[in-house]
XYZ file of N, CA, C and O in Angstrom:
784
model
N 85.710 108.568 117.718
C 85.792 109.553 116.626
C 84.528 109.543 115.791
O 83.748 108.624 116.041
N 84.101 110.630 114.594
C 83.423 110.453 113.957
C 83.090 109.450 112.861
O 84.097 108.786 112.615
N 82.185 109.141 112.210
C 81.791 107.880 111.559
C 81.990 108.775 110.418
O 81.700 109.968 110.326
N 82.777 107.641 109.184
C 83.488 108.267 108.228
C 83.017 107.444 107.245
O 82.693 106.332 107.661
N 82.836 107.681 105.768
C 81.985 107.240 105.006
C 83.542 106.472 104.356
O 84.558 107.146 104.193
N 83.478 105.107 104.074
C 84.770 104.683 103.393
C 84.824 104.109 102.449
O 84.171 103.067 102.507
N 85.498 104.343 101.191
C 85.450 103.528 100.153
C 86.978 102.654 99.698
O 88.026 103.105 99.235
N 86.630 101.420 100.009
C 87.823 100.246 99.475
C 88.009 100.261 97.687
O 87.321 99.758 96.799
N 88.943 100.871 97.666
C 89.466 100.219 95.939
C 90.453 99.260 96.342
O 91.470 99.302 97.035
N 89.479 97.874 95.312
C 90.464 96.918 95.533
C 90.805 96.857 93.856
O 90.009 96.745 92.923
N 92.568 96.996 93.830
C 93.420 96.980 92.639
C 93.811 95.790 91.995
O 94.669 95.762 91.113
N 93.144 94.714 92.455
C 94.065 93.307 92.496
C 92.885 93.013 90.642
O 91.670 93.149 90.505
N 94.032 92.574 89.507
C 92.826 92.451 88.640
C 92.664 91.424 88.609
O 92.540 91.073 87.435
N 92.524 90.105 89.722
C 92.217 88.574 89.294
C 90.286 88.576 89.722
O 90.158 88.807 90.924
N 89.267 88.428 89.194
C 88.183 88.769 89.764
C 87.982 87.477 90.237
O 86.830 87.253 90.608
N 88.598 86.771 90.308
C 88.209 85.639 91.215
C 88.242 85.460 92.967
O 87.916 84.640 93.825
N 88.901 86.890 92.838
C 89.517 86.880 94.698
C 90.017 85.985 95.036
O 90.266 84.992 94.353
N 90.321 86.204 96.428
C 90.861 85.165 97.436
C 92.378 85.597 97.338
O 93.069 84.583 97.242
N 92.848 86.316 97.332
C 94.590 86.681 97.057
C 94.433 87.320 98.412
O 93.342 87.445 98.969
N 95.974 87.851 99.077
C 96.441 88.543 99.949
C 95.468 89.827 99.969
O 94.666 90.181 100.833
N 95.816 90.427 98.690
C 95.231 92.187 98.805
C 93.388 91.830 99.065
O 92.568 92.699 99.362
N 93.176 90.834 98.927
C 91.551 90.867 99.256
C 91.243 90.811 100.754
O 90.428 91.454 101.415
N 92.350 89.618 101.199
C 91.948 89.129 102.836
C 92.462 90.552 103.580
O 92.217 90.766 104.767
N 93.112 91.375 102.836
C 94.242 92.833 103.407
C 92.591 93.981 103.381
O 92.298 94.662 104.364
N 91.705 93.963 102.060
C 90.614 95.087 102.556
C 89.812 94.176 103.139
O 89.045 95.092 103.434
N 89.116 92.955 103.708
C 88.505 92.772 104.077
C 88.876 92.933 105.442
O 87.920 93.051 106.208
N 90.232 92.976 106.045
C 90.482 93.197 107.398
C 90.123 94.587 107.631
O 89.356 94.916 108.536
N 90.668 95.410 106.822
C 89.922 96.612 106.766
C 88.634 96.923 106.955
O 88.387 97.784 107.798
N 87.962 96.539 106.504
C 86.753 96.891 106.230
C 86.165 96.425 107.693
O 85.616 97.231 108.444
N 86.291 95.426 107.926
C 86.064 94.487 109.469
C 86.663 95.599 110.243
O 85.761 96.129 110.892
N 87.651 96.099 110.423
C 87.657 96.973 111.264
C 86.942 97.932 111.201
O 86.382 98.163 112.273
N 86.637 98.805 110.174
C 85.818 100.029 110.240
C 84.417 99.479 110.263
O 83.844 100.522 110.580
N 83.765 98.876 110.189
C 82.742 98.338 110.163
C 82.270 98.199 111.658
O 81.120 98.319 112.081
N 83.552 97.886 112.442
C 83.021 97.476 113.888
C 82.880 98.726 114.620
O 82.028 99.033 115.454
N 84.251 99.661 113.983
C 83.984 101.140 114.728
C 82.715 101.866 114.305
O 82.322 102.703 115.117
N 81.983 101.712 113.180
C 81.121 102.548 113.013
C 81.080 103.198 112.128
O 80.254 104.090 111.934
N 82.284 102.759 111.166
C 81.929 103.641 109.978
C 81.774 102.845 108.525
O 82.048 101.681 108.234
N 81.367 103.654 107.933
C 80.203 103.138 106.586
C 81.233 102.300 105.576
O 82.195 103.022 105.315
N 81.269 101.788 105.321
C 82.186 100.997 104.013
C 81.568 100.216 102.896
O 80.915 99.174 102.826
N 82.240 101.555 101.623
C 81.742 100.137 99.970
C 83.021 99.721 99.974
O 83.840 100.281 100.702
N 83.407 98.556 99.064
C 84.357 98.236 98.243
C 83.940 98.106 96.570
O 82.914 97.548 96.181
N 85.035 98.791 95.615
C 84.586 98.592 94.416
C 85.739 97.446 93.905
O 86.813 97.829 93.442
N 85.544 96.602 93.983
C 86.146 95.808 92.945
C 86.698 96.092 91.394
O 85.891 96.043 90.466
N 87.548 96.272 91.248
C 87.833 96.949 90.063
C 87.543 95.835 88.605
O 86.965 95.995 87.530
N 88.468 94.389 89.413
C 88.935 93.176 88.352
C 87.153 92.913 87.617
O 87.107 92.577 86.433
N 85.413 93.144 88.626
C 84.596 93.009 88.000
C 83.890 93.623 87.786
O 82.738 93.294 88.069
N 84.179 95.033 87.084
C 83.921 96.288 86.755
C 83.695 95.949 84.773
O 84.427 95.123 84.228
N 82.911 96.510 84.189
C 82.724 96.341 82.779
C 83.129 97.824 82.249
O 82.263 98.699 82.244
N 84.474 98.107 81.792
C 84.667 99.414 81.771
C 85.839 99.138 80.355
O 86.424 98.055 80.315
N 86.054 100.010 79.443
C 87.288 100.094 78.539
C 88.013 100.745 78.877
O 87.854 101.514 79.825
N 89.094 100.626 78.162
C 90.384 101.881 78.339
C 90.234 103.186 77.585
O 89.395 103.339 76.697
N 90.876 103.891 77.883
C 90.875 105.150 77.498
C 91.611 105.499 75.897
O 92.779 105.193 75.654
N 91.026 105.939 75.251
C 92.527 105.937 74.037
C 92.391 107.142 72.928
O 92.766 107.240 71.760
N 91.653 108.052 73.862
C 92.325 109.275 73.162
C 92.093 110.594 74.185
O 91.088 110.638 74.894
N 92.990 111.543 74.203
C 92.561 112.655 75.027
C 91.240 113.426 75.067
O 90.723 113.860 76.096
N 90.635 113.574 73.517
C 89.068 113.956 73.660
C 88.581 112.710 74.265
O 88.496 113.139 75.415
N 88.252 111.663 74.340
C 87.609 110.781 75.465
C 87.737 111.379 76.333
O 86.771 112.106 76.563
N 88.720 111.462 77.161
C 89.194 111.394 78.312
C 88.359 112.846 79.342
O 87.903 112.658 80.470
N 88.333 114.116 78.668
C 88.175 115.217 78.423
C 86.956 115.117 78.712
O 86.404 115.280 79.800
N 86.219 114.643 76.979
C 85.070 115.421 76.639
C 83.935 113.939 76.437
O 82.894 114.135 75.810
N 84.189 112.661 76.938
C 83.679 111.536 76.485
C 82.621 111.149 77.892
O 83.029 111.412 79.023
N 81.575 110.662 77.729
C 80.737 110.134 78.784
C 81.229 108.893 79.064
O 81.420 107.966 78.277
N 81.479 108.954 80.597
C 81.911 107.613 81.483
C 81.255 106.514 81.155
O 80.038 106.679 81.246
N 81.640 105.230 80.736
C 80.283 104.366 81.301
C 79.729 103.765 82.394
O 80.542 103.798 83.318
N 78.499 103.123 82.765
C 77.873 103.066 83.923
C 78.412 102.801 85.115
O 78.046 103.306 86.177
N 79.717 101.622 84.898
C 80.479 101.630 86.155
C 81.172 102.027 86.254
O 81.829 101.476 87.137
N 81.891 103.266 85.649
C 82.537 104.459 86.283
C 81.577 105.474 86.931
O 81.960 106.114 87.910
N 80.568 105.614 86.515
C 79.635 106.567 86.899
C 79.367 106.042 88.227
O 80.160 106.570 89.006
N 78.709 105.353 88.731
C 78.503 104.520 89.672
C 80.350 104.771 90.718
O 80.361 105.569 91.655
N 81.110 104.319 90.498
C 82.252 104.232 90.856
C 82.512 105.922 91.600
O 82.200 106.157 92.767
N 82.966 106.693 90.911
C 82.709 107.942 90.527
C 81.426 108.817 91.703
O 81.705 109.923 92.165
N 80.416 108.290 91.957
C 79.536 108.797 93.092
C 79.907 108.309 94.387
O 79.772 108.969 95.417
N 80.420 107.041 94.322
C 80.952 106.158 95.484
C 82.096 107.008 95.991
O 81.999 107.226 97.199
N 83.278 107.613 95.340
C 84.232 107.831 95.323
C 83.841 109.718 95.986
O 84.689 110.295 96.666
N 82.796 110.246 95.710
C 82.686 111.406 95.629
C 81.904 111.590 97.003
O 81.981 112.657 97.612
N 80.987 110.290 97.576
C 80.779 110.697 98.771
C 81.255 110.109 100.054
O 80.666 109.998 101.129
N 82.829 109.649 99.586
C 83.517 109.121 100.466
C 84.264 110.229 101.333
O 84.219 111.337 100.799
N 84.888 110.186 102.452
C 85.927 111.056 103.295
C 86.969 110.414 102.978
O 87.982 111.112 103.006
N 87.166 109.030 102.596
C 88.385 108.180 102.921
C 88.214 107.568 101.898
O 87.199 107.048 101.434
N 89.883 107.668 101.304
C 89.769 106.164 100.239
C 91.318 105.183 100.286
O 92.477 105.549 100.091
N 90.722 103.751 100.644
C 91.961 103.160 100.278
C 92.244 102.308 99.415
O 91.407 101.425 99.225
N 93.327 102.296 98.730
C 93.772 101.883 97.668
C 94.414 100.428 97.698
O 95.480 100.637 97.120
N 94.405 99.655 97.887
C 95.066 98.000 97.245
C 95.334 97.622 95.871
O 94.617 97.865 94.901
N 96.477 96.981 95.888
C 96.624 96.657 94.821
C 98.265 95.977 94.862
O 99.039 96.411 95.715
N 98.629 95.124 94.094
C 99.837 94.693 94.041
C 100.974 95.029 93.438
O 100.662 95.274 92.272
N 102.060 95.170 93.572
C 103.451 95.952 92.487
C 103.411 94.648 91.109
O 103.771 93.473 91.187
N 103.030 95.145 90.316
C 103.434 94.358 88.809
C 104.309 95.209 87.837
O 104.181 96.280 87.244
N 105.348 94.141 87.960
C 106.624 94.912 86.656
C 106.738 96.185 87.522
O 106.604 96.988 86.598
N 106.862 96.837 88.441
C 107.230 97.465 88.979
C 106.562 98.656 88.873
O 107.080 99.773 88.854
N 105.039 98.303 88.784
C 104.191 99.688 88.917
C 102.680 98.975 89.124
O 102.654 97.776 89.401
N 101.555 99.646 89.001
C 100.073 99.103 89.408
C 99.587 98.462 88.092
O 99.899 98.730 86.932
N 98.483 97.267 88.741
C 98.555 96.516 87.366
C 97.548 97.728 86.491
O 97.068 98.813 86.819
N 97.531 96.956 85.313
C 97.211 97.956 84.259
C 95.580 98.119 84.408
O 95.018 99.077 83.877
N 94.954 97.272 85.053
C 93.863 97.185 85.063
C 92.951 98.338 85.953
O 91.864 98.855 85.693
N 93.848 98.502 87.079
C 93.461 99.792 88.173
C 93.968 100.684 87.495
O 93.319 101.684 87.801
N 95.013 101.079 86.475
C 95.656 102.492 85.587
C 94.641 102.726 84.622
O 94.493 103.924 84.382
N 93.887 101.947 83.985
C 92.897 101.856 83.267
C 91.366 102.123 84.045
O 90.438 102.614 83.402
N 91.241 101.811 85.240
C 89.927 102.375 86.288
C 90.525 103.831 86.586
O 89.696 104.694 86.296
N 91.569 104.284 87.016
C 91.949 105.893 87.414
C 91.577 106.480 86.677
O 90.841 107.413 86.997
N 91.961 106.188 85.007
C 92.068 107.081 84.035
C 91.062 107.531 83.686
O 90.903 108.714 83.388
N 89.924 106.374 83.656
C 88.387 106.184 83.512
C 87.482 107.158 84.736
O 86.459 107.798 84.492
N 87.980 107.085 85.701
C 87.199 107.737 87.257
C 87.747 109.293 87.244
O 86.964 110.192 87.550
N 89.472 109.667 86.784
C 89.358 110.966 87.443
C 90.240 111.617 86.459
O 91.431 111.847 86.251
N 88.823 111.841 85.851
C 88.316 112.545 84.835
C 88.416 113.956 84.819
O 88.038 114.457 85.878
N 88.846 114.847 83.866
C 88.713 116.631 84.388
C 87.638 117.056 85.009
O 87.449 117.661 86.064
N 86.913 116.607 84.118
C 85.028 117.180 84.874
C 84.906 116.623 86.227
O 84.549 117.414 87.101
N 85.181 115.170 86.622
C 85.045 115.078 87.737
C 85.796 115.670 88.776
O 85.226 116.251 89.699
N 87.195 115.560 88.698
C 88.437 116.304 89.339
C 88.238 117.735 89.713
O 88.504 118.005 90.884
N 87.711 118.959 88.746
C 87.607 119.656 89.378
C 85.842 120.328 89.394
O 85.723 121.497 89.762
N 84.883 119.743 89.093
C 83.538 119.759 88.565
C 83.605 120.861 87.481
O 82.635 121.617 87.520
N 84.570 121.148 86.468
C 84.541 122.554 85.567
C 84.278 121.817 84.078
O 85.226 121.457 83.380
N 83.446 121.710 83.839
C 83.367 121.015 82.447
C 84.055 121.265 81.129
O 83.937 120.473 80.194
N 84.813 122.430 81.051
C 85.275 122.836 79.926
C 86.648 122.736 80.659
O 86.743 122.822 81.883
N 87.808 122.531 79.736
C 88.874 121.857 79.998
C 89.680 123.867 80.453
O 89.334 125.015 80.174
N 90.812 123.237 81.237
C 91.364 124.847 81.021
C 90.868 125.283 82.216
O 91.756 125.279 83.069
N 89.563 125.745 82.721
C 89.660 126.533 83.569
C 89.740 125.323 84.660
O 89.103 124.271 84.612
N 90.619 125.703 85.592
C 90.458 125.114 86.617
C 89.309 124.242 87.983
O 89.307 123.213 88.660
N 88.375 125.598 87.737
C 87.460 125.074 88.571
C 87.804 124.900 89.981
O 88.971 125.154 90.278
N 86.781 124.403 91.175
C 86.967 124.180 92.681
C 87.484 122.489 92.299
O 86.989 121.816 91.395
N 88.417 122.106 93.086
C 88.645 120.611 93.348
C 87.847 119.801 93.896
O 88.269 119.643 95.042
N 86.923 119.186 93.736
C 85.868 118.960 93.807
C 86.436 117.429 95.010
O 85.847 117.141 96.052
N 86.879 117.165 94.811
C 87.635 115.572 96.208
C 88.074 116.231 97.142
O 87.968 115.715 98.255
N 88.826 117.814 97.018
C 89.146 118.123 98.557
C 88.672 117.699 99.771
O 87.534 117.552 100.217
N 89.724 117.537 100.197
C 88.854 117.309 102.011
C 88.959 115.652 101.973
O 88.795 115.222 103.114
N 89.150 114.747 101.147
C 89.050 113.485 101.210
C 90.694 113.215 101.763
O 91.683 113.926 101.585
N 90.565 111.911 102.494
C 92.366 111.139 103.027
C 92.458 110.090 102.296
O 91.651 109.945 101.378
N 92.938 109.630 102.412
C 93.492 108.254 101.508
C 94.668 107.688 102.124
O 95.653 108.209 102.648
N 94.359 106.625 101.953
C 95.606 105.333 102.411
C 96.190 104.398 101.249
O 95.432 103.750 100.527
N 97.211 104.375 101.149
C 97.851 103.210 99.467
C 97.968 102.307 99.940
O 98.369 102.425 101.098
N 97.733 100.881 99.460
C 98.371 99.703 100.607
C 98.847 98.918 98.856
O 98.075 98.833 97.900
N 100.128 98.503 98.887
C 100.794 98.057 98.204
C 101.467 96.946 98.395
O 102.471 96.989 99.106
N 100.993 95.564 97.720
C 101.917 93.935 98.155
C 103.069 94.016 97.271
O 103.247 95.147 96.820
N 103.609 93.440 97.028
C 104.985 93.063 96.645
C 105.655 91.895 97.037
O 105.720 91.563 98.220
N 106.193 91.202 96.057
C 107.184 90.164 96.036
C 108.163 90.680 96.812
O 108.181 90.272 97.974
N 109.175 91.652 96.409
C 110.353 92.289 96.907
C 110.392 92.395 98.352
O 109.625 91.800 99.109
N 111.497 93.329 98.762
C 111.362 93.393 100.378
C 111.158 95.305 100.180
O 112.038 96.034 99.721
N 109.795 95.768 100.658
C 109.710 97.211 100.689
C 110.723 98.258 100.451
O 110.630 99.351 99.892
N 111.879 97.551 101.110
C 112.759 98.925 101.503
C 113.204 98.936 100.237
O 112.937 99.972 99.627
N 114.049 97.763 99.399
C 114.255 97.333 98.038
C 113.225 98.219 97.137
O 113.631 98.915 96.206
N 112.061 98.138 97.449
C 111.247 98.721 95.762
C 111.488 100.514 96.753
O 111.878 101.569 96.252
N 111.240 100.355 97.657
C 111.983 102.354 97.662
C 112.951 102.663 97.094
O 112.775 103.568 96.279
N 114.064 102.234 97.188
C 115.405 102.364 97.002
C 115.263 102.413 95.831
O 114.901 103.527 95.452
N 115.448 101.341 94.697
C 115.272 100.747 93.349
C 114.792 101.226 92.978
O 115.306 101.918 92.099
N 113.320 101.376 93.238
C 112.284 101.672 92.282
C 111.834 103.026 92.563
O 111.036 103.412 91.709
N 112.149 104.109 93.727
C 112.656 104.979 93.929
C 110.728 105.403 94.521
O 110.232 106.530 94.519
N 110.073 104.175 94.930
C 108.981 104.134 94.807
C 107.731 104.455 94.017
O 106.581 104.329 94.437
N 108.053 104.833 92.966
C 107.867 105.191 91.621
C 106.528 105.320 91.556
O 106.019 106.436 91.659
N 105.494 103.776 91.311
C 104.429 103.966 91.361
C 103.246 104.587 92.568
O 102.181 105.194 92.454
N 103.831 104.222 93.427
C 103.604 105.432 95.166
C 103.555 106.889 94.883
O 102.684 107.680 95.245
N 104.649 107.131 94.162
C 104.838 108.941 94.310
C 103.715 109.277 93.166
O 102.903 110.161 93.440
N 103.635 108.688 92.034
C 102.841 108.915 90.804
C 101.447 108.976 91.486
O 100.905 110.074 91.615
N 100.802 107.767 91.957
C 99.632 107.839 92.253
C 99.478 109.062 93.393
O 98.396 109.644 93.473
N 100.372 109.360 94.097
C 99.896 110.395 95.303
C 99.795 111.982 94.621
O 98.937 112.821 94.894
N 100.870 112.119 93.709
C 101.120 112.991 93.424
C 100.066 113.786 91.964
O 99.248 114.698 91.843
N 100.722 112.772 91.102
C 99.637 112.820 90.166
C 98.279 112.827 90.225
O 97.674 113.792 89.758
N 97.463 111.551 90.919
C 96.158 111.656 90.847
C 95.734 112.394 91.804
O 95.319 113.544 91.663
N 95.844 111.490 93.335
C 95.082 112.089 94.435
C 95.610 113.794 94.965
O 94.685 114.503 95.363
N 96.537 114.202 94.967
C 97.157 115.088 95.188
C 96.635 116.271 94.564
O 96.353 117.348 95.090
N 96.531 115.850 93.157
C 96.117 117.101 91.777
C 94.487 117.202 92.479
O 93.803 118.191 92.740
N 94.271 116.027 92.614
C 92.475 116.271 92.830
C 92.531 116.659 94.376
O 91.701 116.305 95.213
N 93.316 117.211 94.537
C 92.903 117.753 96.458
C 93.066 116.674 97.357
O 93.068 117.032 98.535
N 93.203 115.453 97.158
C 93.108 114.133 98.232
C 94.214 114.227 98.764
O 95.238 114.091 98.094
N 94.245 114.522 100.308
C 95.130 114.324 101.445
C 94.952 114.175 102.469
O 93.738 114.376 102.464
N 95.252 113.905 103.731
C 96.719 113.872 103.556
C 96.819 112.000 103.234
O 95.933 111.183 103.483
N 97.952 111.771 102.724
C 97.940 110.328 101.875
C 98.514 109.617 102.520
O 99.644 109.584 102.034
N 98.443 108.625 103.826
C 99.270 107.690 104.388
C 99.499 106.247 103.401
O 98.884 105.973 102.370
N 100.426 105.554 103.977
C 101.036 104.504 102.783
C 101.098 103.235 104.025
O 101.117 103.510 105.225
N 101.125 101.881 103.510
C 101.344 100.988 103.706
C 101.747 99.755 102.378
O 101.072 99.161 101.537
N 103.018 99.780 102.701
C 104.342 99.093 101.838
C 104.469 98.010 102.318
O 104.943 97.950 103.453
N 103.989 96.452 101.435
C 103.723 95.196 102.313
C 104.631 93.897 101.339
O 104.313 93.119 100.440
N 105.743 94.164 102.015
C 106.753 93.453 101.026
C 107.113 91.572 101.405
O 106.704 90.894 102.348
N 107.734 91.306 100.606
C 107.779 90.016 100.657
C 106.731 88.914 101.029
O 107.084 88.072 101.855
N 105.605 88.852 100.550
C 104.148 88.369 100.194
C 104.332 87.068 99.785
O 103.793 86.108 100.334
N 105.027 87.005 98.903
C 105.486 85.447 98.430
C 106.144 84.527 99.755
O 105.801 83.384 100.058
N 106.979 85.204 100.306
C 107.444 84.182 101.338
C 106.449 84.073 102.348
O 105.780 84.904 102.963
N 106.546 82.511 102.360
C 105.449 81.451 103.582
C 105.355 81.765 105.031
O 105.271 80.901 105.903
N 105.376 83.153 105.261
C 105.868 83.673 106.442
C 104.116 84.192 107.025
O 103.754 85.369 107.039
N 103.065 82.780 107.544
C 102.287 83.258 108.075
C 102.048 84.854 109.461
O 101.249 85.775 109.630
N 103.269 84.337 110.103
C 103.286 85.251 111.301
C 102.783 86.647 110.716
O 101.778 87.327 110.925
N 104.010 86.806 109.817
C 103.968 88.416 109.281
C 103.144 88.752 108.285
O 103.392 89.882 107.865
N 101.722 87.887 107.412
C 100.970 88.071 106.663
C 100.101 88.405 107.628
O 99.458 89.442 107.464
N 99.838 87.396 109.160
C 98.914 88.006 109.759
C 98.766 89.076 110.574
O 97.754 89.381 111.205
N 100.233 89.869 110.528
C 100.543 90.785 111.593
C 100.188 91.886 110.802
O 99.955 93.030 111.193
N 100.165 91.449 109.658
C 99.753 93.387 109.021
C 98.387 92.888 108.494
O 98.071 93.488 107.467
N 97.325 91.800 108.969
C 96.094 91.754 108.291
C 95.520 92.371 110.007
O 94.385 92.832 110.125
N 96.308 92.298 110.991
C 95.481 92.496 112.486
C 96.176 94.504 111.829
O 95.135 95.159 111.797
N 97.005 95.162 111.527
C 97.503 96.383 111.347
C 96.149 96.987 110.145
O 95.779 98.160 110.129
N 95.772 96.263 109.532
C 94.808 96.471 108.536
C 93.652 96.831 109.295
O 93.292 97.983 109.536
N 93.110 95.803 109.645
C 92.100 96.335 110.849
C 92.366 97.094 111.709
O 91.308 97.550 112.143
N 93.346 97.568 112.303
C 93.443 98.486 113.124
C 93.851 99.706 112.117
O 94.461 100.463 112.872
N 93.847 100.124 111.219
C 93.683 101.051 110.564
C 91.978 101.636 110.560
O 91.481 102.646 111.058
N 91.345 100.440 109.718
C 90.348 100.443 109.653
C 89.629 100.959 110.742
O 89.067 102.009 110.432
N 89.401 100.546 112.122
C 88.633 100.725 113.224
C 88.925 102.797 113.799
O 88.239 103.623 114.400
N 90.121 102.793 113.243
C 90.578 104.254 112.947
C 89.703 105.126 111.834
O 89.147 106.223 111.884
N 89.856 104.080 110.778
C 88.917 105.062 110.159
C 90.078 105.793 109.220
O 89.784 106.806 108.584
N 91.323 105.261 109.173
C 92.803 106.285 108.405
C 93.492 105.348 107.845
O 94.530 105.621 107.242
């Protein structure tokens, strides 16, 4: 297939690495890497960025440098996948605080003045969610009615044109169950080498 420009958001906010969701994009990345296609990862947890805290920010406020940076990465990607872990039963606050910061009106649809719509400026991009969890997957569907899944697809990537959105739901993480940590880090890479 064609060589696809890819960008890893890793959601995990411990910047120390070494957790599941890290060894989960680096299998990734190892795979697309071997097929041929291009891969950043942005680390979110060592990103120097604030939160958002008022709607004129949000609107009408200049990004700072590592959103900007973030933000070009993101814009000349085809593919983006998402990591990150279920906390309290949604994404930690730290990646809700990088979204809010990255997709921005102006960027979302390149129309600088709020209101008019503008062209969707991410169209044409795919995306993959990959989500750890304590729980057992089917449990946070059911329960949690997948809550933070539908929000992020719907809300962010969706509004900004990003599709089509495949998912990977990676439950029960806590239990010592090497077999099946490594069976979806070899599924990771074989995503990756796909390129989806």
């Amino acid at each position: 297939g064609m060589s696809r420009q890819i960008v890893i958001l890793q959601g995990h906010p411990d910047p120390q690495g070494g957790h599941y969701d890290h060894a989960l994009a680096d299998a990734y990345a190892q795979g697309a890497q071997q097929a041929g296609h291009q891969v950043s990862q942005i680390e979110i947890a060592k990103l120097d960025f604030p939160l958002l805290r008022s709607k004129e920010e949000f609107e009408h406020g200049s990004p700072p440098a590592a959103i900007c940076q973030a933000q070009d990465i993101i814009r000349r990607a085809d593919h983006l996948v998402i990591v990150y872990p279920l906390w309290l039963g949604a994404m930690p606050a730290l990646l809700k605080g990088f979204l809010e910061q990255v997709f921005r009106p102006g960027f979302v649809t390149g129309a600088a003045k709020t209101g008019s719509l503008g062209t969707r400026t991410l169209r044409g991009k795919s995306a993959r969610i990959v989500i750890t969890m304590g729980m057992p997957a089917f449990v946070y569907r059911w329960f949690y009615g997948a809550y933070t899944l539908k929000s992020l697809e719907r809300n962010i990537l969706k509004f900004c044109g990003i599709g089509p959105c495949k998912e990977s739901l990676i439950g029960m993480v806590e239990a010592k169950n090497d077999a099946r940590r490594k069976k979806w880090l070899a599924k990771m890479r074989a995503f990756g080498l796909k390129g989806m």
